[in-house]
Coordinates of C-alpha atoms and ligand atoms in Angstrom, one line a residue:
X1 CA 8.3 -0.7 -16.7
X2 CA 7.1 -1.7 -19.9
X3 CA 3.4 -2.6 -20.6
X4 CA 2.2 -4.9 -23.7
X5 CA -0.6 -3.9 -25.4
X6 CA -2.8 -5.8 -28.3
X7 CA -3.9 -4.5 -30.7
X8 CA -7.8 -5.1 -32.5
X9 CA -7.8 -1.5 -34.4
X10 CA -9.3 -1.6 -37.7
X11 CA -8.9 1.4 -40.5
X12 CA -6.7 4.0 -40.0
X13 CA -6.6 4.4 -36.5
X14 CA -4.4 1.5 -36.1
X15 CA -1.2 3.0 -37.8
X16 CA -2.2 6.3 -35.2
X17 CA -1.9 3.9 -32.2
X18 CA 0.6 1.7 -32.9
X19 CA 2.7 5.3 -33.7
X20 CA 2.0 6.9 -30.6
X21 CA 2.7 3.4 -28.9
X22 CA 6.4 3.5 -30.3
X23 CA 6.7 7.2 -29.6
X24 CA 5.8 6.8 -26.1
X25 CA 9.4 5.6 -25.7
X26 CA 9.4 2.1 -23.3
X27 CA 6.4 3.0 -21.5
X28 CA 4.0 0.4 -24.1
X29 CA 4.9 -2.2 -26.3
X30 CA 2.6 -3.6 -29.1
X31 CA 2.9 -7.4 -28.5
X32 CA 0.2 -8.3 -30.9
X33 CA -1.6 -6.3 -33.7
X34 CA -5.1 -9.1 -34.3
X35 CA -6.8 -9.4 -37.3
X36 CA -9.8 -10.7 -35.4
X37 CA -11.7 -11.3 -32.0
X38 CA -10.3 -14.9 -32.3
X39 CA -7.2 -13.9 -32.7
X40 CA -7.9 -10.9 -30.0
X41 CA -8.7 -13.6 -27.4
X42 CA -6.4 -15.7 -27.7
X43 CA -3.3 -13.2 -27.4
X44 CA -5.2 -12.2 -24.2
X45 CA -5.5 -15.8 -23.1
X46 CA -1.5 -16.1 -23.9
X47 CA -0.7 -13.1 -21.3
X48 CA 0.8 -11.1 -24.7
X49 CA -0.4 -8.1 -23.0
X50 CA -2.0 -5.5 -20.0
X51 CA -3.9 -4.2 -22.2
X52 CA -6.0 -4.4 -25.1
X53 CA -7.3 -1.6 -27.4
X54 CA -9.9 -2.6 -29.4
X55 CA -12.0 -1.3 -32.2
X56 CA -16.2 -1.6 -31.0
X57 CA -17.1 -2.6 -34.8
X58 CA -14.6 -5.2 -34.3
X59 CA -16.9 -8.2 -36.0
X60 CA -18.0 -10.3 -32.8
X61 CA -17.1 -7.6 -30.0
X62 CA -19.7 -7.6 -27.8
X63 CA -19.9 -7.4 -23.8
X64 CA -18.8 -11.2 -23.3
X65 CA -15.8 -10.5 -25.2
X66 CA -15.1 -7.6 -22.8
X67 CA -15.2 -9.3 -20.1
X68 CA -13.6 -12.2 -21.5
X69 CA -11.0 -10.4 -22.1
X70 CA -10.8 -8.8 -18.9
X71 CA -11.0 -12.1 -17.1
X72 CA -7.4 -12.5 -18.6
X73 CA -6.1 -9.9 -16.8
X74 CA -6.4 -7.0 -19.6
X75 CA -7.9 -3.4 -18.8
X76 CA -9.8 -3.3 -22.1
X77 CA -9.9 0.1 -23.7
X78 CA -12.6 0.6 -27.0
X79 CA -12.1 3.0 -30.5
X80 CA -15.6 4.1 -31.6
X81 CA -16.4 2.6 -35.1
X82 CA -18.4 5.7 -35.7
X83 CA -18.8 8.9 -34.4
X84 CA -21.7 8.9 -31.8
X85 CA -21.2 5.1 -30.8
X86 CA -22.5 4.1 -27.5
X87 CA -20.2 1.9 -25.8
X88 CA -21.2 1.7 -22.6
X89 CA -23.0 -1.9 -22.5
X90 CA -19.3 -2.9 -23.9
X91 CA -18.2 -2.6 -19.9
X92 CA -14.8 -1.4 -21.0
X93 CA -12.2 0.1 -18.8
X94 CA -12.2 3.2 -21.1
X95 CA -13.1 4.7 -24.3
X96 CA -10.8 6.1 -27.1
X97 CA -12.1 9.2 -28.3
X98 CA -9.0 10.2 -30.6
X99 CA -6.3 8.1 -31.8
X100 CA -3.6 10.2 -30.5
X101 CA -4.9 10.2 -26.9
X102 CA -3.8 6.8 -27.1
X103 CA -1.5 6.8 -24.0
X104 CA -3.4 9.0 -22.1
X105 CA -6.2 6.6 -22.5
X106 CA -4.0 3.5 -21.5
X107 CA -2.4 5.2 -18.4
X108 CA -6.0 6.1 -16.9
X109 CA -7.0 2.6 -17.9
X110 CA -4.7 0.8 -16.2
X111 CA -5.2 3.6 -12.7
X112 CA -8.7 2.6 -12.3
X113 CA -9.5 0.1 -10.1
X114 CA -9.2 -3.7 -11.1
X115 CA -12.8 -4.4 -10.4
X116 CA -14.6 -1.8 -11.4
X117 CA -15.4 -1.1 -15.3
X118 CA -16.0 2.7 -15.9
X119 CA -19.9 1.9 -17.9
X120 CA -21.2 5.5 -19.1
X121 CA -24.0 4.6 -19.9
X122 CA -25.1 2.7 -17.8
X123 CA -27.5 3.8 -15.3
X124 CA -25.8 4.3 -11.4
X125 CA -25.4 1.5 -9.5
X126 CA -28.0 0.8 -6.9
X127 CA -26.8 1.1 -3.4
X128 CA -27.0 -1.9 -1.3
X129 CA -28.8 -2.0 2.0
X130 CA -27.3 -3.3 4.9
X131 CA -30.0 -5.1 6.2
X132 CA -30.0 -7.7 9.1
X133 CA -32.2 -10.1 7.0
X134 CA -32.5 -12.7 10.7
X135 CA -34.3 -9.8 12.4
X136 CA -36.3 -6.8 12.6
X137 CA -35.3 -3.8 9.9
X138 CA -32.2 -1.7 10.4
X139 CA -33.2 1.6 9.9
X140 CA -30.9 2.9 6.8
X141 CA -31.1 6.4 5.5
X142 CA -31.6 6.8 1.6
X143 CA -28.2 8.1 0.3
X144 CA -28.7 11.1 -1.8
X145 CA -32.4 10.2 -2.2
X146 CA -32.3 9.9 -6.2
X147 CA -35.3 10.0 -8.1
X148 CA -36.6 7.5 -8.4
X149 CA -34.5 5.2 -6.0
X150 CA -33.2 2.0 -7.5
X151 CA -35.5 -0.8 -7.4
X152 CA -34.4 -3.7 -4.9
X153 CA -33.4 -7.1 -6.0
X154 CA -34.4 -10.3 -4.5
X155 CA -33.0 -14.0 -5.7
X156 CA -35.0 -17.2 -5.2
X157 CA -32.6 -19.9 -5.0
X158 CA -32.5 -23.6 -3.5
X159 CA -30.9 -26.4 -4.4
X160 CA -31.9 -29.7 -6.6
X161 CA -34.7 -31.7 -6.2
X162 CA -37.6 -28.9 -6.9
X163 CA -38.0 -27.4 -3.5
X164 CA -40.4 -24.3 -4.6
X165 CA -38.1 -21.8 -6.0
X166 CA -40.7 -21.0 -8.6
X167 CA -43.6 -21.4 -6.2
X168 CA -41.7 -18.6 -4.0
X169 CA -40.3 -16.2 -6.5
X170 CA -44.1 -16.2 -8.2
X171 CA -45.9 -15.8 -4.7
X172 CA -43.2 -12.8 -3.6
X173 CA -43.6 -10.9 -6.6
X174 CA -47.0 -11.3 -6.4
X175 CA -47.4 -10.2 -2.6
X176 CA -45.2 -7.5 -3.3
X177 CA -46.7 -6.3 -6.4
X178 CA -50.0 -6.9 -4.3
X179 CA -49.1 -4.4 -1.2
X180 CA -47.0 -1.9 -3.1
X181 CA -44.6 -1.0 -0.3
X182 CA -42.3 1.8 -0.8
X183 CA -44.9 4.6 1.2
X184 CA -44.4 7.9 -0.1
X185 CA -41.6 7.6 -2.1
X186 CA -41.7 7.2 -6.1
X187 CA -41.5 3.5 -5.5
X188 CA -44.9 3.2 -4.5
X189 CA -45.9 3.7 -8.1
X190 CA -43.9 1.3 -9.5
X191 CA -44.1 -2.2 -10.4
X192 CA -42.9 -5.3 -9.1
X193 CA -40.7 -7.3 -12.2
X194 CA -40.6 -11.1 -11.6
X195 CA -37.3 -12.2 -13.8
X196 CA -36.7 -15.9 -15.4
X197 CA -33.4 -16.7 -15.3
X198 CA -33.5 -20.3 -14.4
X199 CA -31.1 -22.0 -17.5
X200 CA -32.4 -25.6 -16.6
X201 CA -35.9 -24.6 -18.0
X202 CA -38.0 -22.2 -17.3
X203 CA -41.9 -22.2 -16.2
X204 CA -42.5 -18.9 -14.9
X205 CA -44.3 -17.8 -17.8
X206 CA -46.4 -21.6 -17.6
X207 CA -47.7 -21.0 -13.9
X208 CA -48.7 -17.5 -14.9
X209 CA -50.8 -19.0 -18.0
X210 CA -48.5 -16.6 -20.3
X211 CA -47.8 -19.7 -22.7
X212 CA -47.2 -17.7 -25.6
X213 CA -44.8 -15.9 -24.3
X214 CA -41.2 -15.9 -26.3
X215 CA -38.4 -15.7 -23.8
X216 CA -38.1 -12.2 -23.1
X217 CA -35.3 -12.5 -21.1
X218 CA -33.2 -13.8 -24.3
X219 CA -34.6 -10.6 -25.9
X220 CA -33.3 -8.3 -22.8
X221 CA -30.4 -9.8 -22.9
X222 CA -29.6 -9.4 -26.7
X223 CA -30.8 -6.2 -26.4
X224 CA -28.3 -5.5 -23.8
X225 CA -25.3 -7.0 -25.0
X226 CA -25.8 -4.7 -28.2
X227 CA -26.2 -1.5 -26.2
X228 CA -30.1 -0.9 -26.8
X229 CA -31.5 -2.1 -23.0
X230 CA -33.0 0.7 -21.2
X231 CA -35.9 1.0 -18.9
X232 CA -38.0 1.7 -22.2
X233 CA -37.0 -1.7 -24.0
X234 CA -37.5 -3.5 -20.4
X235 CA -40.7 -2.2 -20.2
X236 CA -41.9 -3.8 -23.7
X237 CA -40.6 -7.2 -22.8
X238 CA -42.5 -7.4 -19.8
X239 CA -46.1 -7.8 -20.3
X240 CA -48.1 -7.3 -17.2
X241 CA -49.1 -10.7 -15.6
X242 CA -51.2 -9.1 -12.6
X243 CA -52.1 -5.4 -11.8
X244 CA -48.7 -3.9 -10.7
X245 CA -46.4 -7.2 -12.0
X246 CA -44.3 -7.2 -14.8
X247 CA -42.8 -10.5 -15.9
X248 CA -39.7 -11.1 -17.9
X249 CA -40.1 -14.6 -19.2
X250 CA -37.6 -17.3 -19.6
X251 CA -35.9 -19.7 -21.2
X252 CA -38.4 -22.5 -21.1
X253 CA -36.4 -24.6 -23.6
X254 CA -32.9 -25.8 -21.9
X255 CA -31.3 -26.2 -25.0
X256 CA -32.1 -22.2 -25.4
X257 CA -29.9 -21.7 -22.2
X258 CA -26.3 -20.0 -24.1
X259 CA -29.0 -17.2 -25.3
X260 CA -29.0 -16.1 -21.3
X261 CA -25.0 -15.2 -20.9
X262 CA -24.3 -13.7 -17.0
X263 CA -22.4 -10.9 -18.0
X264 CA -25.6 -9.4 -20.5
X265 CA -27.7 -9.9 -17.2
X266 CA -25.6 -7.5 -15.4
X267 CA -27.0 -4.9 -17.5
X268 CA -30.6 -6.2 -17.4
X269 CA -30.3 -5.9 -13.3
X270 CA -29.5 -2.7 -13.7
X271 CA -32.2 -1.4 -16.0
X272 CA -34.9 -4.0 -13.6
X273 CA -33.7 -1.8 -10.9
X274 CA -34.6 1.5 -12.8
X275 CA -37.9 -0.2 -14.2
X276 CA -39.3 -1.8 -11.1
X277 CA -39.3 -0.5 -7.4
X278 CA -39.4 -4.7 -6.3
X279 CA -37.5 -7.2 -8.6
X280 CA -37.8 -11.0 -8.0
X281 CA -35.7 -13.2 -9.8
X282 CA -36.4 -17.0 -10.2
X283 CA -33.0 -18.9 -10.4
X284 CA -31.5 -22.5 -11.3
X285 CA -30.4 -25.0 -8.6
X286 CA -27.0 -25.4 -10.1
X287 CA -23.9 -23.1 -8.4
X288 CA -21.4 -24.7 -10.3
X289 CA -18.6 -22.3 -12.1
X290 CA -18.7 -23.7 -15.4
X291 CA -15.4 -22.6 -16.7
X292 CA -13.8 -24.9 -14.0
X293 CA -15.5 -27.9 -16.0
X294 CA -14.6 -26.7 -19.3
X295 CA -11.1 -26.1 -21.1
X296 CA -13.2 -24.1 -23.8
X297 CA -12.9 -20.6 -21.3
X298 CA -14.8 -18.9 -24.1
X299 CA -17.7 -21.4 -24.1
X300 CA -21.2 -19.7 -22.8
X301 CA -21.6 -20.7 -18.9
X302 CA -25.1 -22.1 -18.0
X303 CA -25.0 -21.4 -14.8
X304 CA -23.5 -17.9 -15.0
X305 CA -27.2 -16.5 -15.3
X306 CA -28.2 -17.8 -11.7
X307 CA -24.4 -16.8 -10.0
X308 CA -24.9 -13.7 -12.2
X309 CA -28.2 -13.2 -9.5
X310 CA -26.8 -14.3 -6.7
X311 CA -24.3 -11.4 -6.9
X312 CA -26.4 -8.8 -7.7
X313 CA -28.9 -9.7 -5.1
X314 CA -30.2 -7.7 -2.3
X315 CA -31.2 -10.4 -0.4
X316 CA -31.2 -14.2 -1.3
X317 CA -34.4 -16.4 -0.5
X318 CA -32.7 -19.9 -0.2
X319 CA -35.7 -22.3 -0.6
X320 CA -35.5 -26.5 0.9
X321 CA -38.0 -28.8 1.3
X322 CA -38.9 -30.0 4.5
X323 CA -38.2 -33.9 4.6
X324 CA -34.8 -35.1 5.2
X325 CA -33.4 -35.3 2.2
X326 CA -34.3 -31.9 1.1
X327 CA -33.1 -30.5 4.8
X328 CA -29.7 -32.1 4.2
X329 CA -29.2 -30.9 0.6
X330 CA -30.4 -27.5 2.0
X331 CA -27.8 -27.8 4.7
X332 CA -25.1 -28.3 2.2
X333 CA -26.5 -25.5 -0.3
X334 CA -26.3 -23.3 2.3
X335 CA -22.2 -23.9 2.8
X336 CA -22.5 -23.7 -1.0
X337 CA -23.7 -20.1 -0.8
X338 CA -21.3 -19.5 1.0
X339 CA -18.4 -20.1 -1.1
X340 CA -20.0 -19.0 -4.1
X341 CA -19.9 -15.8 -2.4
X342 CA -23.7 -15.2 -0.7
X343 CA -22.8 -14.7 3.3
X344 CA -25.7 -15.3 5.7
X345 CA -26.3 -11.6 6.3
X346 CA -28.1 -11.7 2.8
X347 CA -29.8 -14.9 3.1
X348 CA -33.2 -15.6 4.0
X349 CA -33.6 -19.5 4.6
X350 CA -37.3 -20.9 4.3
X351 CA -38.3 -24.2 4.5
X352 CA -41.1 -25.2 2.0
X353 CA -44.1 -28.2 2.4
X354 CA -43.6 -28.7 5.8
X355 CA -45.6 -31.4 6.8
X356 CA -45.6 -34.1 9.8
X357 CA -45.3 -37.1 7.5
X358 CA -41.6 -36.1 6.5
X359 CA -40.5 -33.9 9.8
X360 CA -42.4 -35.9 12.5
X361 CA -45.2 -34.8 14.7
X362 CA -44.1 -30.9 15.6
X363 CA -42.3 -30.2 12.0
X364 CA -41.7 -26.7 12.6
X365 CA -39.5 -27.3 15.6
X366 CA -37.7 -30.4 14.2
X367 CA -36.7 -27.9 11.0
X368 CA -35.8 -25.5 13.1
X369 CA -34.2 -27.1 15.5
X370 CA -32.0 -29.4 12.8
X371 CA -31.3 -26.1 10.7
X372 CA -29.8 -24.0 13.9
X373 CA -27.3 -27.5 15.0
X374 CA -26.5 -28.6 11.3
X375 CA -26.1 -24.9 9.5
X376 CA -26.3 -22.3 12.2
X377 CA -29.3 -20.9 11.0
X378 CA -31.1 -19.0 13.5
X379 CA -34.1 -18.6 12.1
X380 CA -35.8 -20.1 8.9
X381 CA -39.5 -19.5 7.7
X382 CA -41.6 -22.1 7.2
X383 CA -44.2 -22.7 4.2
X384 CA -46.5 -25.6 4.9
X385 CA -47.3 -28.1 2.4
X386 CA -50.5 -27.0 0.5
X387 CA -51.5 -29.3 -2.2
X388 CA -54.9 -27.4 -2.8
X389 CA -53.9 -24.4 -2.9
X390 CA -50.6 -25.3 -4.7
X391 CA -52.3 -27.6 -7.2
X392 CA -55.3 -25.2 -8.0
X393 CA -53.4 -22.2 -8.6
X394 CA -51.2 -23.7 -11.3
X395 CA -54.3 -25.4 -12.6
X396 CA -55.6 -21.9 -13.0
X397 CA -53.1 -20.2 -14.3
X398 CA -52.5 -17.7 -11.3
X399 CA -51.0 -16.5 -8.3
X400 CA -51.4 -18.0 -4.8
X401 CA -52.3 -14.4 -3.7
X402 CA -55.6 -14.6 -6.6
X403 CA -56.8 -17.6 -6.8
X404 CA -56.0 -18.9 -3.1
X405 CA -56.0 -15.8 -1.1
X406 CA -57.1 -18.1 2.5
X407 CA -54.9 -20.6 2.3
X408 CA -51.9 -21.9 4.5
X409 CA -49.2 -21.8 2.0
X410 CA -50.7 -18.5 1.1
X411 CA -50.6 -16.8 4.3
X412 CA -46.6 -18.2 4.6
X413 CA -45.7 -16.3 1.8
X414 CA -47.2 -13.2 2.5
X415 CA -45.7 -13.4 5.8
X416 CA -42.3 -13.6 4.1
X417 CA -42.9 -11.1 1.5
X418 CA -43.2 -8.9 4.4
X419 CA -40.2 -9.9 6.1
X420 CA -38.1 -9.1 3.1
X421 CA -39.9 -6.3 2.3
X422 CA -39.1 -5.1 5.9
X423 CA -35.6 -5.7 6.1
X424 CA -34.7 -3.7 2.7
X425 CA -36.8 -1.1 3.2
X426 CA -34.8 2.0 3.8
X427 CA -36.3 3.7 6.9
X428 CA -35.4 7.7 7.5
X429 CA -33.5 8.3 10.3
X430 CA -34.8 10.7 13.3
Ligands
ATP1 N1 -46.0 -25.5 -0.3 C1 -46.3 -26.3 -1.3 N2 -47.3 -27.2 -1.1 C2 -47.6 -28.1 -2.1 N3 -47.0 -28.1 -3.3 C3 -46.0 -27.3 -3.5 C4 -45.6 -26.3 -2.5 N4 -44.6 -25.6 -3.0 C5 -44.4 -26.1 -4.3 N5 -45.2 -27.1 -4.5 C6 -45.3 -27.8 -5.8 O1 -44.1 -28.5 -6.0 C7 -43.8 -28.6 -7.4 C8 -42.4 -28.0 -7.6 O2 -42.4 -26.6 -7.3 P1 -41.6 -25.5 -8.1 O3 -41.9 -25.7 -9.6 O4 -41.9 -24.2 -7.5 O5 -40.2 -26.0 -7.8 P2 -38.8 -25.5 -8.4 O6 -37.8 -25.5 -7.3 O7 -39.0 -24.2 -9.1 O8 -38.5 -26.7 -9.4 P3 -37.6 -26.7 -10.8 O9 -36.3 -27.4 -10.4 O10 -38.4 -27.5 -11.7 O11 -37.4 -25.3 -11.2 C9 -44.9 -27.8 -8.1 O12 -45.8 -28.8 -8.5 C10 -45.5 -27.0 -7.0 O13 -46.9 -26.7 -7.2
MG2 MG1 -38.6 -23.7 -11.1

């Protein structure tokens, strides 16, 4: 069977590939030599090809393009520009070390497995938990026991209408950075990251009184589409908020949202992970795949940041308000979830400002009782409405856990930090 193959090589390799192309009998043929990225991407969009072997000083060629590319169906294989290149943020399916490995390079390209891009450089992925997130802990023995173990990573997500996701992912990091779980490991040293990646306007970095703050997570994610992200450059874009937080701040202008693409956040989990033993990340409301609304498939996705999250998560902390029209929009972001992908085995619903004069005279129950028959949910936790508290923090400039450490919306949130914190801890067997 013959495979098509375009072509992006600049200098002399080109004539080298295209030559051992030919001489490889039927096995390739060169559909499409491109002059450009533009050019590159569309051949790839027009199915000219499997594959695609591609210079990494092609002008443009960054990770997006990768993966572009490779959501056309192409197993993307990259020629150094220079000796020494790193090429690993690329997420390529392979690298080209010599011209006239060419073939060889295309045939282990096209054996690895669809899904998975071979990343040298980037740092091992972390190992997911299995965690029964509805109960008590599942004891789960650390694989390997790597030093230090990945951090965890926790998304705060809920639906329109401002139901708290901000309120939440600030008072979780802030527990967690507060108690330091982890025990003896090297993960009680570490910090807890809270991460901006809400694209519909960030104010992390408001509640936390850091208004000077440019968006660092712009920063981390230019710095990781260009290969120079590591726990290092992490580490100077997250000024500590409290003792043992980091925060990665956001984008708190919408417009600023295309400087957040989901496939540079991929990277920026992964150095969070090596960075922090606890990461939080604050999301958007919004689930919607954006390249289903748009005919431009290479347009920057606004929502790809929060989806981006959502996969990469641990454990998901879907937040609703508790009055009926946030219950009902929670009931219907939870099928949402669902289909973008989030099962309930990594979800942990809470319900947020409870109060009687929306949920009637017992509100707990009602919640409960209207989550279980209309979702299936068999167990939510509930965060009471706390105007003081709520009110006076961000008046202050603080966390709940500082400047409210008494209150009722306080204690909920501890109580949940613990609960997650619980159910992802690994616990040693025997
Ligand atoms: N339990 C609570 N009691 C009282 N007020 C609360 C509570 N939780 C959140 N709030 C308040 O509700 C408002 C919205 O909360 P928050 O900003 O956390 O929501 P959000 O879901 O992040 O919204 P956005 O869509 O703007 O990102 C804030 O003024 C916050 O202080
Ligand atoms: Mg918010």
């Amino acid at each position: 069977m013959t495979t098509g193959v375009v072509c992006a090589v600049r200098g002399p390799a080109e004539t080298v590939v295209v030559r051992e192309l030919a001489a490889a009998g039927h096995r390739f043929e060169v559909t499409r030599r491109c002059a450009d990225l533009a050019e590159l991407l569309a051949a790839g969009a027009a199915g000219l090809g499997a594959l695609a072997v591609v210079s990494a000083d092609l002008p443009g060629l960054d990770r997006e393009a990768v993966a572009h590319l490779r959501g056309s169906g192409l197993r993307v294989v990259v020629v150094p520009g220079a000796p020494g290149d790193r090429l690993g943020h690329l997420g390529a399916d392979g690298v080209l070390g010599d011209a006239h490995d060419v073939v060889a390079a295309l045939e282990a390209a096209l054996a690895a497995p669809a899904d998975v891009a071979p990343d040298p450089a980037a740092p091992p992925p972390a190992a997911r938990v299995a965690a029964r997130l509805d109960g008590p802990a599942d004891p789960v023995s650390a694989p390997g026991a790597p030093a230090p173990p990945p951090g965890r990573l926790v998304a705060v997500w809920g639906p329109t209408g401002a139901p708290g996701r901000t309120t939440l992912a600030v008072g979780l990091a802030a527990e967690i950075a507060a108690a330091r779980p982890g025990a003896a490991g090297d993960a009680a040293a570490r910090d807890t990251l809270l991460v901006d990646a809400d694209t519909y306007g960030g104010t992390v970095a408001q509640v936390l009184g850091l208004l000077d703050e440019a968006p660092g997570v712009a920063a981390a994610a230019r710095a990781a589409t260009t290969g120079r992200l590591d726990v290092a450059v992490l580490a100077t874009l997250t000024p500590v908020a409290a003792p043992g937080l980091r925060v990665l701040t956001g984008i708190s202008r919408a417009e600023r949202w295309p400087e957040v693409p989901g496939p540079s956040l991929d990277l920026v989990w992964a150095a969070a992970r090596d960075l922090a033993a606890w990461t939080v990340v604050d999301t958007g409301f919004c689930l919607e795949d954006d390249e289903m609304l748009s005919y431009d498939t290479r347009a920057p996705r606004r929502n790809a940041a929060t989806l981006s999250a959502l996969a990469e998560a641990d454990a998901v902390v879907v937040v609703g308000t508790g009055d009926p029209v946030g219950l009902q929009r929670l009931v219907r972001a939870l099928g949402d979830l669902t289909e973008a992908g989030v099962g309930a085995e990594r979800r942990v619903v809470v319900v947020n400002r409870l109060r009687a004069s929306a949920s009637g005279p017992r509100p707990g129950d009602a919640v409960r009782a209207a989550l279980h028959r209309y979702a299936g949910v068999d167990h939510a936790h509930l965060v009471p409405e706390d105007r003081p508290a709520c009110d006076g923090a961000l008046l202050a400039g603080r966390t709940l856990t500082e400047h409210a450490p008494g209150s009722p919306a306080r204690r909920a949130v501890q109580a949940l930090a613990r609960h997650v914190v619980g159910a992802l801890t690994p616990v040693p067997v025997g």
